Amino acid sequence: MPDAVMRLWRGDVRGGAFREYRVPTEEGMVVLDVIHKIQATQAHDLAVRWNCKAGKCGSCSAEVNGRPRLMCMTRMNLFAAGEPITVAPIKTFPLIRDLVADVSFNYQVAKTIPAFRPGPGEPDGTFRMMQEDIDRGQEFHKCIECFLCQNVCHVIRDHPDNMPFFAGPRFFVRLAALEMHPMDEAARAEYLRLKAGLGFCNITKCCTEVCPEHIKITDNAIIPLKERVVSEHYDPIVWTWRKLTGRK
Amino acid sequence: MPASELTATATLRKDTWWLEPLLIVLGLGAFVVYTTWAALQGAHYEYKNYLSPFYSPTLKPSWWPFSPAILILWGPAGFRLTCYYYRKAYYRSFWWSPPACAVRDARSGYTGETGFPLILQNIHRYFFYVATAFLIFLWYDAIYAFVFDGRFGVGLGSVIMLVNVALLSMYSFSCHSCRHLCGGCLDRFSSSPLRYRLWRIVTTQNERHMLWAWLSLVSVALTDVFIRLLSMGIIRDVRFF
Ligand code: SF4
Ligand code: SF4
Ligand code: FES
Ligand code: FES
């Protein structure tokens, strides 16, 4: 096998550049393996975040040839042998060093989400749920918080001024799971509209395209939430009906 | 952070990301140009028992000097314009917002669908109601296309009109607003088993909404082309029986 030619971003907030490394590869390697090999043999101070090497911890997000991916799930045989492969840190969040970005924005957003609030339950103190009531939420619970969707979303990637007003696709997934939960009774439509900035999303589906868990973020979380906000806020007939009948 | 290859380039992607927006510009552009032309003609939209979908229902009030299509096309046009799939398609391809994933937006400012006029996209479900009403007329036309001089018959045009209305129906009923109204708005499916069943059915087609959007777009234009050519005497209908 020919050597892999890797162009890795080296640098921090003060500046940096792509630097080229040549590494012998073996059958079955993923991008993260190659990065580790460079770290072990040529660049001991290379910063890279990873943990599970199994696509489940969501730590190793990066941009490989410009596409947001998990490095541990990107096989080297995806690329033409011998062609340079560019690996850059995720662009939307502040760079710490080399391939590592500071994703704490996401933890701040998480704190603002109105928590699960269960209803009163049944007289015997339990709450019965049927399988069909929770099926829809299973997809949302697959999220590994890799933040690739947050990183690719142009609302904040290309317009960082929107960050204070936009929760981002990962949190729309979380909000959809809460909103569709059969026990939950909290109202989140106004939060979605005014604080989470659901209206900023123009449903162009890049989050769905990059999600390593194949969550259909746009179709199954964002659009259903947009429809719920329409019912709560924009639908003139629902609004009139509620006024007339006094129903919520 | 100082400008560098990391921050200054619009994208580090090396694949043909521009191909999809280009094809969509060509496809949607061709459709819009043809439809506008066909709608403005006000002639050659019917042939015997066939009626072009751009002119159904045909409203011809005496005070209206222009093509009858203009009076009705706002309905289906509004439905497609506010459709979640077409929004994605034209925001990406025509607005370049973004042109492709991890490729920089063409514009510097961005407010998405929070301000006027894009906030109006939220009325999509009303266009769904309107489009459903149109479907009733189109189904009537498609059935009428099988009636030749008071007797049942099948011509190539009858088949084309039937396929067209079937595709348009698939497009309408795979709509995201339809999915929401059928059952997506519920939190506890077990209390509404019928709506749950309906939601599941709509969901299977909603996953193919893009496919139905394109197939019905092509079929509606081709149906008009076919009837127009018949009416102009350029081609002849084929009668199967
Ligand atoms: S679909 Fe919406 S949330 Fe997802 S990447 Fe696009 S703009 Fe962002
Ligand atoms: S929704 Fe998908 S892309 Fe987004 S953080 Fe979760 S797993 Fe990652
Ligand atoms: S190292 Fe855990 S997801 Fe890649
Ligand atoms: S018609 Fe496309 S989403 Fe409603």
XYZ file of N, CA, C and O in Angstrom, chain A residues 90-238:
596
model
N -13.143 20.976 13.726
C -14.481 21.480 13.403
C -14.452 23.001 13.503
O -13.888 23.575 14.424
N -15.071 23.629 12.493
C -14.809 25.032 12.255
C -15.644 25.989 13.112
O -15.221 27.110 13.394
N -16.831 25.539 13.495
C -17.782 26.461 14.110
C -17.388 26.893 15.519
O -17.731 27.981 15.957
N -16.669 26.018 16.224
C -16.364 26.301 17.627
C -14.918 26.769 17.787
O -14.068 26.427 16.967
N -14.661 27.544 18.848
C -13.316 28.126 18.995
C -12.223 27.052 19.027
O -12.359 26.033 19.714
N -11.158 27.310 18.317
C -10.043 26.367 18.265
C -9.272 26.413 19.581
O -9.006 27.487 20.114
N -8.939 25.241 20.101
C -8.027 25.202 21.247
C -6.616 24.991 20.694
O -5.772 25.867 20.768
N -6.405 23.832 20.070
C -5.125 23.609 19.395
C -5.246 22.453 18.407
O -5.984 21.488 18.673
N -4.558 22.552 17.317
C -4.509 21.515 16.278
C -5.917 21.042 15.875
O -6.660 21.795 15.293
N -6.263 19.801 16.273
C -7.554 19.268 15.823
C -8.631 19.397 16.899
O -9.720 18.842 16.755
N -8.333 20.104 17.961
C -9.266 20.153 19.101
C -9.938 21.520 19.190
O -9.275 22.550 19.250
N -11.285 21.491 19.223
C -12.050 22.734 19.368
C -12.794 22.712 20.706
O -13.044 21.656 21.275
N -13.165 23.896 21.161
C -13.862 24.036 22.435
C -15.363 24.021 22.183
O -15.914 24.982 21.660
N -16.021 22.932 22.567
C -17.441 22.777 22.245
C -18.362 23.198 23.400
O -19.531 22.828 23.432
N -17.850 23.989 24.338
C -18.663 24.266 25.533
C -19.925 25.073 25.248
O -20.863 25.039 26.032
N -19.972 25.766 24.104
C -21.228 26.415 23.687
C -22.412 25.462 23.879
O -23.461 25.829 24.401
N -22.195 24.222 23.468
C -23.276 23.243 23.513
C -23.728 22.925 24.939
O -24.908 22.694 25.173
N -22.794 22.920 25.857
C -23.181 22.625 27.247
C -23.953 23.803 27.835
O -24.832 23.620 28.677
N -23.629 24.992 27.370
C -24.382 26.162 27.835
C -25.826 26.099 27.323
O -26.769 26.351 28.076
N -25.978 25.745 26.042
C -27.333 25.641 25.487
C -28.126 24.585 26.266
O -29.282 24.804 26.632
N -27.482 23.441 26.530
C -28.184 22.332 27.189
C -28.830 22.786 28.496
O -29.928 22.357 28.846
N -28.140 23.689 29.202
C -28.650 24.139 30.508
C -29.942 24.946 30.385
O -30.682 25.065 31.349
N -30.192 25.536 29.208
C -31.365 26.409 29.083
C -32.631 25.643 28.700
O -33.716 26.214 28.670
N -32.511 24.371 28.380
C -33.680 23.640 27.864
C -34.660 23.303 28.985
O -34.274 22.729 30.009
N -35.939 23.675 28.809
C -36.929 23.361 29.840
C -36.991 21.848 30.087
O -37.198 21.076 29.158
N -36.775 21.456 31.332
C -36.595 20.041 31.655
C -37.890 19.239 31.516
O -38.980 19.794 31.425
N -37.733 17.941 31.540
C -38.850 16.992 31.537
C -39.767 17.280 32.722
O -39.298 17.409 33.861
N -41.070 17.402 32.447
C -42.021 17.641 33.549
C -43.194 16.681 33.427
O -44.112 16.887 32.645
N -43.144 15.602 34.200
C -44.183 14.577 34.044
C -45.533 15.049 34.587
O -45.586 15.829 35.537
N -46.607 14.557 33.964
C -47.957 14.854 34.427
C -48.283 14.065 35.690
O -47.427 13.363 36.227
N -49.529 14.156 36.172
C -49.885 13.552 37.459
C -49.873 12.019 37.485
O -49.777 11.427 38.544
N -49.965 11.353 36.343
C -49.969 9.895 36.361
C -51.338 9.342 36.696
O -52.325 10.085 36.797
N -51.396 8.044 36.907
C -52.683 7.398 37.133
C -52.937 7.241 38.624
O -52.018 7.374 39.429
N -54.239 6.947 39.017
C -54.581 6.898 40.451
C -53.717 5.920 41.255
O -53.431 6.139 42.429
N -53.262 4.846 40.605
C -52.450 3.880 41.374
C -50.983 4.292 41.455
O -50.132 3.511 41.862
N -50.702 5.539 41.033
C -49.334 6.034 41.193
C -48.384 5.652 40.071
O -47.195 5.957 40.139
N -48.904 4.984 39.073
C -48.024 4.605 37.961
C -48.387 5.424 36.727
O -49.314 6.223 36.761
N -47.666 5.184 35.654
C -47.985 5.814 34.386
C -47.752 4.765 33.312
O -46.640 4.291 33.138
N -48.835 4.380 32.647
C -48.687 3.311 31.657
C -48.396 3.896 30.282
O -49.094 4.790 29.836
N -47.374 3.346 29.644
C -47.059 3.762 28.277
C -47.082 2.547 27.392
O -46.661 1.469 27.791
N -47.549 2.749 26.176
C -47.562 1.668 25.204
C -46.301 1.803 24.335
O -45.736 2.886 24.218
N -45.946 0.698 23.704
C -44.751 0.723 22.861
C -44.809 1.847 21.823
O -43.839 2.569 21.611
N -45.994 2.005 21.198
C -46.090 3.009 20.125
C -45.913 4.434 20.644
O -45.616 5.342 19.880
N -46.105 4.622 21.950
C -45.946 5.967 22.503
C -44.479 6.379 22.596
O -44.154 7.565 22.637
N -43.607 5.396 22.693
C -42.196 5.732 22.891
C -41.310 5.392 21.693
O -40.162 5.818 21.619
N -41.884 4.671 20.714
C -41.094 4.299 19.527
C -40.427 5.502 18.877
O -39.260 5.469 18.520
N -41.210 6.562 18.704
C -40.725 7.721 17.951
C -39.507 8.349 18.630
O -38.613 8.845 17.970
N -39.485 8.310 19.966
C -38.387 8.926 20.703
C -37.082 8.138 20.657
O -36.007 8.689 20.898
N -37.174 6.844 20.334
C -35.951 6.014 20.349
C -34.881 6.578 19.431
O -33.702 6.583 19.749
N -35.313 7.028 18.273
C -34.361 7.571 17.294
C -33.579 8.734 17.909
O -32.359 8.840 17.741
N -34.277 9.580 18.648
C -33.627 10.771 19.205
C -32.622 10.402 20.301
O -31.641 11.097 20.514
N -32.903 9.289 20.977
C -32.010 8.899 22.071
C -30.697 8.298 21.571
O -29.803 8.020 22.356
N -30.582 8.093 20.268
C -29.336 7.546 19.728
C -28.219 8.587 19.668
O -27.068 8.253 19.410
N -28.577 9.856 19.874
C -27.580 10.935 19.733
C -26.369 10.698 20.637
O -26.504 10.400 21.816
N -25.159 10.828 20.070
C -23.927 10.624 20.845
C -23.241 11.950 21.182
O -22.112 11.972 21.661
N -23.920 13.057 20.889
C -23.370 14.383 21.167
C -21.981 14.593 20.564
O -21.055 15.056 21.236
N -21.868 14.256 19.296
C -20.613 14.520 18.604
C -20.566 15.973 18.129
O -19.517 16.480 17.755
N -21.730 16.617 18.090
C -21.878 18.020 17.672
C -21.464 18.279 16.218
O -21.192 19.411 15.853
N -21.423 17.214 15.430
C -21.153 17.431 13.997
C -22.278 18.225 13.357
O -22.055 19.051 12.474
N -23.519 17.977 13.833
C -24.652 18.707 13.266
C -24.569 20.180 13.653
O -24.833 21.063 12.835
N -24.168 20.444 14.891
C -24.039 21.835 15.337
C -22.946 22.537 14.513
O -23.063 23.692 14.152
N -21.897 21.767 14.233
C -20.763 22.321 13.507
C -21.109 22.632 12.051
O -20.690 23.648 11.502
N -21.904 21.786 11.428
C -22.169 21.985 9.995
C -23.273 23.013 9.763
O -23.394 23.567 8.680
N -24.073 23.276 10.793
C -25.252 24.125 10.587
C -24.827 25.545 10.214
O -24.187 26.243 10.996
N -25.216 25.968 9.027
C -24.757 27.267 8.511
C -25.273 28.440 9.338
O -24.709 29.521 9.287
N -26.352 28.214 10.096
C -26.922 29.313 10.900
C -25.859 29.887 11.846
O -25.780 31.094 12.048
N -25.028 29.003 12.415
C -23.974 29.503 13.297
C -22.577 29.343 12.687
O -21.680 30.117 12.994
N -22.427 28.388 11.794
C -21.104 28.179 11.176
C -20.694 29.418 10.381
O -19.570 29.896 10.486
N -21.623 29.928 9.577
C -21.289 31.074 8.727
C -21.743 32.395 9.321
O -21.400 33.452 8.800
N -22.556 32.325 10.385
C -23.080 33.557 10.989
C -22.980 33.452 12.510
O -24.003 33.292 13.187
N -21.771 33.525 13.047
C -21.604 33.312 14.497
C -22.403 34.303 15.348
O -22.704 33.993 16.498
N -22.805 35.435 14.769
C -23.621 36.381 15.564
C -24.931 35.732 15.997
O -25.581 36.211 16.924
N -25.364 34.692 15.308
C -26.636 34.053 15.677
C -26.516 33.139 16.890
O -27.534 32.662 17.404
N -25.299 32.873 17.335
C -25.115 31.890 18.409
C -25.962 32.147 19.659
O -26.542 31.218 20.208
N -26.095 33.400 20.110
C -26.900 33.600 21.323
C -28.390 33.306 21.129
O -29.116 33.137 22.105
N -28.836 33.229 19.867
C -30.276 33.069 19.631
C -30.646 31.723 19.045
O -31.771 31.526 18.601
N -29.708 30.812 18.978
C -29.960 29.577 18.232
C -29.429 28.376 18.994
O -28.247 28.320 19.337
N -30.315 27.419 19.259
C -29.900 26.236 20.018
C -29.170 25.229 19.137
O -28.212 24.594 19.570
N -29.624 25.069 17.891
C -28.937 24.144 16.981
C -29.595 22.776 16.916
O -30.340 22.384 17.814
N -29.292 22.042 15.826
C -29.979 20.779 15.547
C -29.887 19.736 16.668
O -30.868 19.048 16.946
N -28.724 19.617 17.314
C -28.636 18.611 18.375
C -29.703 18.864 19.444
O -30.300 17.947 19.992
N -29.947 20.140 19.716
C -30.907 20.455 20.774
C -32.335 20.430 20.257
O -33.264 20.231 21.038
N -32.522 20.566 18.964
C -33.867 20.346 18.425
C -34.225 18.857 18.562
O -35.377 18.510 18.820
N -33.217 18.008 18.417
C -33.441 16.577 18.630
C -33.859 16.329 20.086
O -34.833 15.631 20.372
N -33.145 16.958 21.004
C -33.449 16.808 22.428
C -34.852 17.356 22.728
O -35.646 16.729 23.437
N -35.149 18.513 22.175
C -36.450 19.135 22.412
C -37.584 18.311 21.806
O -38.660 18.207 22.395
N -37.332 17.702 20.653
C -38.359 16.859 20.040
C -38.632 15.659 20.944
O -39.783 15.262 21.152
N -37.565 15.071 21.501
C -37.739 13.918 22.389
C -38.603 14.301 23.589
O -39.489 13.545 24.007
N -38.370 15.475 24.139
C -39.157 15.924 25.296
C -40.594 16.258 24.897
O -41.549 15.843 25.547
N -40.717 17.010 23.815
C -42.049 17.464 23.382
C -42.965 16.295 23.022
O -44.169 16.361 23.230
N -42.395 15.236 22.446
C -43.232 14.116 21.999
C -43.364 13.051 23.072
O -43.983 12.016 22.836
N -42.775 13.285 24.227
C -42.841 12.274 25.283
C -44.265 12.177 25.822
O -44.875 13.197 26.137
N -44.808 10.956 25.947
C -46.206 10.830 26.372
C -46.474 11.335 27.794
O -47.609 11.685 28.108
N -45.461 11.384 28.642
C -45.695 11.818 30.025
C -45.462 13.305 30.227
O -45.950 13.885 31.200
N -44.693 13.882 29.347
C -44.244 15.259 29.584
C -45.378 16.263 29.385
O -46.188 16.125 28.470
N -45.430 17.275 30.234
C -46.489 18.277 30.113
C -45.971 19.695 29.990
O -46.754 20.633 29.992
N -44.669 19.863 29.914
C -44.137 21.225 29.806
C -44.460 21.789 28.419
O -44.536 21.051 27.444
N -44.651 23.110 28.344
C -44.904 23.757 27.053
C -43.609 24.410 26.593
O -43.001 25.181 27.330
N -43.182 24.060 25.382
C -41.895 24.586 24.915
C -41.984 25.373 23.619
O -40.968 25.757 23.062
N -43.217 25.611 23.134
C -43.344 26.277 21.831
C -42.717 27.670 21.865
O -41.985 28.052 20.950
N -42.977 28.420 22.912
C -42.425 29.779 22.971
C -40.911 29.737 23.142
O -40.189 30.551 22.576
N -40.431 28.771 23.929
C -38.980 28.616 24.057
C -38.373 28.321 22.680
O -37.358 28.909 22.290
N -39.029 27.417 21.950
C -38.521 27.040 20.625
C -38.473 28.237 19.687
O -37.534 28.418 18.929
N -39.509 29.048 19.755
C -39.622 30.164 18.813
C -38.677 31.306 19.202
O -37.963 31.834 18.366
N -38.668 31.654 20.492
C -37.972 32.875 20.888
C -36.548 32.643 21.387
O -35.664 33.441 21.148
N -36.327 31.526 22.091
C -34.995 31.321 22.669
C -34.158 30.367 21.828
O -32.969 30.598 21.617
N -34.794 29.279 21.352
C -34.024 28.280 20.613
C -33.871 28.655 19.138
O -33.106 28.032 18.416
N -34.604 29.666 18.691
C -34.429 30.155 17.313
C -34.772 29.135 16.248
O -34.096 29.062 15.216
N -35.828 28.366 16.459
C -36.212 27.352 15.472
C -36.423 27.960 14.089
O -36.141 27.335 13.066
N -36.917 29.204 14.064
C -37.174 29.876 12.784
C -35.906 30.186 11.999
O -35.969 30.449 10.799
N -34.748 30.159 12.655
C -33.499 30.399 11.920
C -33.173 29.230 10.992
O -32.494 29.399 9.988
N -33.620 28.051 11.383
C -33.331 26.864 10.557
C -34.107 26.975 9.258
O -35.319 27.152 9.265
N -33.417 26.860 8.124
C -34.131 26.895 6.842
C -34.180 25.501 6.220
O -34.177 25.351 4.999
N -34.197 24.496 7.099
C -34.429 23.093 6.728
C -33.603 22.614 5.535
O -34.078 21.813 4.742
N -32.384 23.105 5.431
C -31.533 22.690 4.314
C -30.805 21.361 4.596
O -30.015 20.909 3.771
N -31.066 20.763 5.752
C -30.732 19.357 6.006
C -29.270 18.963 6.107
O -28.956 17.775 5.980
N -28.360 19.911 6.301
C -26.967 19.491 6.442
C -26.755 18.705 7.729
O -25.930 17.795 7.781
N -27.512 19.044 8.772
C -27.387 18.294 10.023
C -27.698 16.823 9.776
O -26.968 15.931 10.211
N -28.777 16.583 9.029
C -29.156 15.202 8.732
C -28.059 14.517 7.918
O -27.740 13.353 8.146
N -27.468 15.249 6.993
C -26.443 14.666 6.125
C -25.218 14.189 6.894
O -24.594 13.214 6.509
N -24.861 14.889 7.972
C -23.616 14.521 8.654
C -23.817 13.642 9.880
O -22.834 13.130 10.416
N -25.043 13.458 10.338
C -25.236 12.752 11.622
C -24.731 11.312 11.542
O -25.238 10.519 10.755
N -23.727 10.939 12.348
C -23.189 9.580 12.257
C -24.164 8.535 12.790
O -24.010 7.348 12.519
N -25.163 8.982 13.554
C -26.170 8.035 14.056
C -27.368 7.947 13.110
O -28.371 7.297 13.422
N -27.274 8.619 11.987
C -28.343 8.612 10.972
C -29.699 9.017 11.539
O -30.730 8.476 11.147
N -29.678 9.943 12.474
C -30.940 10.488 12.973
C -31.477 11.416 11.890
O -30.739 12.257 11.368
N -32.731 11.256 11.543
C -33.310 12.144 10.523
C -33.722 13.435 11.215
O -34.904 13.688 11.483
N -32.715 14.220 11.521
C -32.907 15.395 12.381
C -33.949 16.341 11.792
O -34.870 16.780 12.484
N -33.817 16.650 10.515
C -34.706 17.657 9.915
C -36.133 17.121 9.770
O -37.087 17.788 10.170
N -36.271 15.928 9.221
C -37.616 15.405 8.963
C -38.348 14.997 10.231
O -39.558 15.165 10.331
N -37.627 14.404 11.169
C -38.328 13.832 12.317
C -38.291 14.687 13.571
O -39.110 14.488 14.471
N -37.356 15.616 13.659
C -37.320 16.491 14.832
C -37.682 17.929 14.465
O -38.644 18.491 14.988
N -36.942 18.520 13.533
C -37.110 19.963 13.290
C -38.450 20.288 12.640
O -39.191 21.152 13.128
N -38.792 19.601 11.563
C -40.045 19.945 10.874
C -41.259 19.664 11.778
O -42.130 20.525 11.899
N -41.325 18.511 12.454
C -42.451 18.329 13.389
C -42.502 19.423 14.461
O -43.593 19.859 14.836
N -41.336 19.890 14.928
C -41.354 20.988 15.909
C -41.854 22.278 15.261
O -42.630 23.021 15.853
N -41.415 22.526 14.032
C -41.899 23.728 13.334
C -43.419 23.665 13.199
O -44.110 24.664 13.391
N -43.942 22.492 12.867
C -45.392 22.352 12.729
C -46.090 22.594 14.067
O -47.166 23.183 14.116
N -45.485 22.135 15.151
C -46.095 22.371 16.468
C -46.087 23.859 16.802
O -47.044 24.375 17.383
N -45.000 24.535 16.452
C -44.948 25.981 16.702
C -46.001 26.696 15.846
O -46.642 27.638 16.306
N -46.208 26.224 14.623
C -47.254 26.823 13.778
C -48.597 26.699 14.495
O -49.336 27.674 14.630
N -48.906 25.504 14.996
C -50.186 25.315 15.692
C -50.313 26.227 16.899
O -51.370 26.780 17.167
N -49.228 26.373 17.636
C -49.282 27.181 18.853
C -49.307 28.665 18.557
O -49.848 29.440 19.323
N -48.682 29.041 17.464
C -48.413 30.465 17.326
C -48.886 31.102 16.026
O -49.304 32.251 16.027
N -48.782 30.375 14.911
C -49.022 31.038 13.624
C -50.365 30.684 12.975
O -50.787 31.360 12.058
N -50.988 29.586 13.408
C -52.192 29.130 12.713
C -53.402 29.963 13.136
O -53.857 29.869 14.279
N -53.954 30.792 12.234
C -55.041 31.687 12.649
C -56.310 30.935 13.051
O -57.015 31.359 13.970
N -56.585 29.799 12.426
C -57.824 29.083 12.766
C -57.703 28.431 14.139
O -58.611 28.530 14.973
N -56.558 27.803 14.397
C -56.359 27.203 15.727
C -56.462 28.286 16.799
O -57.096 28.104 17.841
